[in-house]
CSV table of C-alpha atoms in Angstrom, one decimal:
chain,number,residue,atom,x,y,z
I,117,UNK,CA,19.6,23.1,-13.1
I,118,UNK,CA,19.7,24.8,-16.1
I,119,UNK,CA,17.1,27.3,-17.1
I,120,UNK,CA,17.6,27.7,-20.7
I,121,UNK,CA,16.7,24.3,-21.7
I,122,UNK,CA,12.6,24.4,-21.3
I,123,UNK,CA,10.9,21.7,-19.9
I,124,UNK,CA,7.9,19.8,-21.6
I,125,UNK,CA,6.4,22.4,-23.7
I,126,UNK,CA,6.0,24.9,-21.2
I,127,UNK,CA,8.1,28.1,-21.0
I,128,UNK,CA,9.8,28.8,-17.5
I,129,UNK,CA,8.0,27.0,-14.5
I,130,UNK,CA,5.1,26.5,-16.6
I,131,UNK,CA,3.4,23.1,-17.0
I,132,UNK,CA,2.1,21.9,-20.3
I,133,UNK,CA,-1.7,22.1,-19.9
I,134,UNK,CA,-1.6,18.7,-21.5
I,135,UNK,CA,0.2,17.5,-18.6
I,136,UNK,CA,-1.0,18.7,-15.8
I,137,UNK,CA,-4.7,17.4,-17.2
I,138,UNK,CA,-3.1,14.1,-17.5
I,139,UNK,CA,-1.6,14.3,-13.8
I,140,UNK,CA,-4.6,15.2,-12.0
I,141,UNK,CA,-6.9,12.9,-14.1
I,142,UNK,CA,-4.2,10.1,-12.8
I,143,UNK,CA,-3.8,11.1,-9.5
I,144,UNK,CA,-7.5,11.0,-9.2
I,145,UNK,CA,-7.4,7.3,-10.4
I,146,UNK,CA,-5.1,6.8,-8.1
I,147,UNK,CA,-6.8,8.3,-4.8
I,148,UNK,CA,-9.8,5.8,-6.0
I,149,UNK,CA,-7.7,2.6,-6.4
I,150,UNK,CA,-6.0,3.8,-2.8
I,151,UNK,CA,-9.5,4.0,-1.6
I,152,UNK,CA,-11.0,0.4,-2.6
I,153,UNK,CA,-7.3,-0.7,-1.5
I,154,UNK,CA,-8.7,0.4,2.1
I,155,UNK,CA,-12.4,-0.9,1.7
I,156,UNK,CA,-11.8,-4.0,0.1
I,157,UNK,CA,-9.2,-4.6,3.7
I,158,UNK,CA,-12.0,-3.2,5.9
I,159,UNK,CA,-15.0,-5.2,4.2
I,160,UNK,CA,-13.0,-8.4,3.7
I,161,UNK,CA,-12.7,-8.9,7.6
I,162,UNK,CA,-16.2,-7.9,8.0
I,163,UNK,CA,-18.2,-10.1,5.0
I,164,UNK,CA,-15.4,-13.0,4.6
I,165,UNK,CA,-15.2,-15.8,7.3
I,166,UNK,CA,-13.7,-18.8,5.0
I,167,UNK,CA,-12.7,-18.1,1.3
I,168,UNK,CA,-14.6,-20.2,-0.4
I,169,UNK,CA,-14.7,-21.5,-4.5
I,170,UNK,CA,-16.3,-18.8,-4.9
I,171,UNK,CA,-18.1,-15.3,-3.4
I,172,UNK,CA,-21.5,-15.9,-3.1
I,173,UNK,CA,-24.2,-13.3,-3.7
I,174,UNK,CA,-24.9,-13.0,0.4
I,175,UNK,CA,-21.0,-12.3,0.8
I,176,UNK,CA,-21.4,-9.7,-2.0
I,177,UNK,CA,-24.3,-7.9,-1.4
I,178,UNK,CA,-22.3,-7.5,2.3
I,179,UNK,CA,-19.2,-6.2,0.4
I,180,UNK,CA,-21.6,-3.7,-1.2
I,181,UNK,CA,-23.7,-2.7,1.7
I,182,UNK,CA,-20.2,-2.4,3.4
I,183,UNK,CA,-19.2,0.5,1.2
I,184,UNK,CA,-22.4,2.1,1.1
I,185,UNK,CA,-22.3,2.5,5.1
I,186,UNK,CA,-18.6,3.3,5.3
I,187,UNK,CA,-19.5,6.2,3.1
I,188,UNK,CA,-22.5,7.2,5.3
I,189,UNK,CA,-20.7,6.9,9.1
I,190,UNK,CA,-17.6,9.1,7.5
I,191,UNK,CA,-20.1,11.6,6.4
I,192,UNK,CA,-22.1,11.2,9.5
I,193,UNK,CA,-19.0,12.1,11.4
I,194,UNK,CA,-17.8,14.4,9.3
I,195,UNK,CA,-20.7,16.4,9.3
I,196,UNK,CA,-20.9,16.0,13.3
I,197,UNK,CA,-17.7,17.4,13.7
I,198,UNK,CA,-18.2,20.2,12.0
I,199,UNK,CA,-21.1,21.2,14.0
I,200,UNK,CA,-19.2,20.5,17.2
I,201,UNK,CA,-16.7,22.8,16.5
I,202,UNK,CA,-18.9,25.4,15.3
I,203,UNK,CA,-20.5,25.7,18.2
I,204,UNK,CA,-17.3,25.2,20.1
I,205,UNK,CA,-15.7,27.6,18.2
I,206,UNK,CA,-15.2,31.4,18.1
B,60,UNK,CA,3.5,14.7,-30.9
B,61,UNK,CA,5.0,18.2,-32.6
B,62,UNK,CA,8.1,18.6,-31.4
B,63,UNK,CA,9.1,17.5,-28.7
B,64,UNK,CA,10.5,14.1,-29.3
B,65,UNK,CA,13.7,14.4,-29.8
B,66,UNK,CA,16.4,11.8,-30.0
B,67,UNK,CA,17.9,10.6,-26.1
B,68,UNK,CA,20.5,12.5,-24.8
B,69,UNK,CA,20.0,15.5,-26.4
B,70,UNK,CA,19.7,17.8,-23.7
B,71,UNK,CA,17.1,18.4,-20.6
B,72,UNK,CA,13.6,17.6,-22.6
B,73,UNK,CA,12.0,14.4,-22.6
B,74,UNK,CA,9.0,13.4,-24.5
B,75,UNK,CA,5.6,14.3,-23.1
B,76,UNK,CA,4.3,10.6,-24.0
B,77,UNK,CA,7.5,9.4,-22.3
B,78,UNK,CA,6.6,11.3,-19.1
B,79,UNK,CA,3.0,9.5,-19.6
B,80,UNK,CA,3.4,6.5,-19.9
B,81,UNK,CA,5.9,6.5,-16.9
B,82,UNK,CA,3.6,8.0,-14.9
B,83,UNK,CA,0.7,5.5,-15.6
B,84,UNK,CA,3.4,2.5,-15.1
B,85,UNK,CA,5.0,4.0,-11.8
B,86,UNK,CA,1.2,4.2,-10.6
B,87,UNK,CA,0.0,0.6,-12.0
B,88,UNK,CA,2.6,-0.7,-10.2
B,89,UNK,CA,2.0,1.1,-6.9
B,90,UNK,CA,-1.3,-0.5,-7.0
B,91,UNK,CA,-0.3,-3.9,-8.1
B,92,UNK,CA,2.4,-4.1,-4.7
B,93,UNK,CA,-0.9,-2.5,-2.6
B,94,UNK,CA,-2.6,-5.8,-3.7
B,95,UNK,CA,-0.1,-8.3,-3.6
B,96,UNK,CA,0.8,-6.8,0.4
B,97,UNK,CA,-2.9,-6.4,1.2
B,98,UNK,CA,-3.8,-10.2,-0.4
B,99,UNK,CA,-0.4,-12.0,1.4
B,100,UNK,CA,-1.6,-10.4,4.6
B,101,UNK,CA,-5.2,-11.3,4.6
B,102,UNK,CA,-4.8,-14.6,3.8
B,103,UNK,CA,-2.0,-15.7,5.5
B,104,UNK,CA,-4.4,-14.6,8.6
B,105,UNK,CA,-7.5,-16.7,6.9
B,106,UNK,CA,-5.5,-19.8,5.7
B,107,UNK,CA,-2.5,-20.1,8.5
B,108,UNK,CA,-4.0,-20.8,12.0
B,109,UNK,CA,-1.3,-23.0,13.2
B,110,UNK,CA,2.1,-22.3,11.1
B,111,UNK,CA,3.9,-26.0,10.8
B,112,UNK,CA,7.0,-27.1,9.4
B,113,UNK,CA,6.0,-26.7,6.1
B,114,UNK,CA,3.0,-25.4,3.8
B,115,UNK,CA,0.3,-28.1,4.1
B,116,UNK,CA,-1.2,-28.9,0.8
B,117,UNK,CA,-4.4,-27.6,2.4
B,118,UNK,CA,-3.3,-24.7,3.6
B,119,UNK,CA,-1.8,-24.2,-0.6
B,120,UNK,CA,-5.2,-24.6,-1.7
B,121,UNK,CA,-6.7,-22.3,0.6
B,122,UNK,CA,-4.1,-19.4,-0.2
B,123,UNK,CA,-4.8,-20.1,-4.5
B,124,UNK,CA,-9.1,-19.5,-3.3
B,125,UNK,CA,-8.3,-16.6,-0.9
B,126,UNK,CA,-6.1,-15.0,-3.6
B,127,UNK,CA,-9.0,-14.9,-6.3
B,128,UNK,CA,-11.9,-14.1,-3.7
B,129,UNK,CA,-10.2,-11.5,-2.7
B,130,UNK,CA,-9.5,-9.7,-6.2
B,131,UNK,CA,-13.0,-11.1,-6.3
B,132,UNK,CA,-14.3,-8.8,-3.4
B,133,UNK,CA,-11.9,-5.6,-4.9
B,134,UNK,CA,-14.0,-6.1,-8.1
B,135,UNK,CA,-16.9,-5.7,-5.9
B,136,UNK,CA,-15.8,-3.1,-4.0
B,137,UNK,CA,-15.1,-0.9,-7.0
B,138,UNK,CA,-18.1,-1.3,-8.3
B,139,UNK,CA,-19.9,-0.2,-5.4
B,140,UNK,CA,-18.1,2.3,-4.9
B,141,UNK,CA,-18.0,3.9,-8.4
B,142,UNK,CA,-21.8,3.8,-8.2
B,143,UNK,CA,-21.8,5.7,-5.0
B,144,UNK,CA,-19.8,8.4,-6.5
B,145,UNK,CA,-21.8,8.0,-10.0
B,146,UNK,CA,-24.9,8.6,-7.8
B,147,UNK,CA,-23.6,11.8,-6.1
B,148,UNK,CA,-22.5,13.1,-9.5
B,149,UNK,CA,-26.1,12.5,-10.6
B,150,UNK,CA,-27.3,14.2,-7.7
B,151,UNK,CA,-25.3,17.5,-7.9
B,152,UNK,CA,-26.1,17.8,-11.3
């Protein structure tokens, strides 16, 4: 690899700021979709017993509800944990 | 863009919009093949108890409904979800 020819607008090593803004903005999107990939696969076996011609408002309000306490046990926990290992800790 | 389109081949630069648009395809599809696995899996489990000789016709129309509940239920989901984190954003603010 060649030094003298600069990459995307940046000098040496540098990033465009343009760029990297894009990047994390995307790789945000990303983490999201990744996360309702893992919900959606968590809920669906908990609020889905036979697809039907269509979701009805019980199955949805469990899809929501679903999220909401996913959110609240992994801050439960996380917050737990970090107790126990501050008083566990030195 | 100023600049920094050049013609192909002429040397290590490539277009900033070019780098952009690849990126935003590359991920797009990530996501698309997360769905299509995630969708094949669940509702082979939902729709094939007992896997015969062939798909039943049944068994057809079950796949087609779970396919569409469950980009159904990802709608959901997302929406949830966004509000959560549109309600935390609130919050901290």
């Amino acid at each position: 690899m060649s030094f003298d020819s600069s990459p995307v607008g940046g000098q040496e090593g540098q990033i465009d700021p343009e760029l990297r803004h894009f990047i994390e903005i995307e790789s945000q999107k990303a983490k999201y979709q990744a996360q309702v990939h893992s919900f959606t696969d968590q809920c669906w076996d908990k609020c889905i017993d036979k697809p039907g011609s269509k979701l009805d408002s019980k199955t949805e309000t469990c899809l929501v509800n679903c999220v909401g306490r996913f959110i609240d046990v992994s801050l439960t926990i996380a917050n737990k944990f970090q107790k126990r290992l501050e008083q566990g800790g030195h | 863009m100023d600049g920094f389109s050049q013609p192909p081949g002429s040397g290590g630069t490539v277009d900033k919009g070019q780098i952009m648009d690849q990126v935003k395809t590359q991920i797009a599809l990530a996501n698309a093949q997360e769905l299509l696995q995630k969708m094949t899996d669940k509702c082979f489990k939902k729709c094939i108890t007992k896997p015969g000789t062939s798909l039943a016709s049944s068994e057809q129309k079950c796949v087609e409904m779970c396919m569409d509940r469950y980009m159904e239920a990802w709608n959901v989901v997302s929406k949830a979800y966004n509000a959560k984190l549109q309600m935390e954003r609130n919050r901290l603010t």
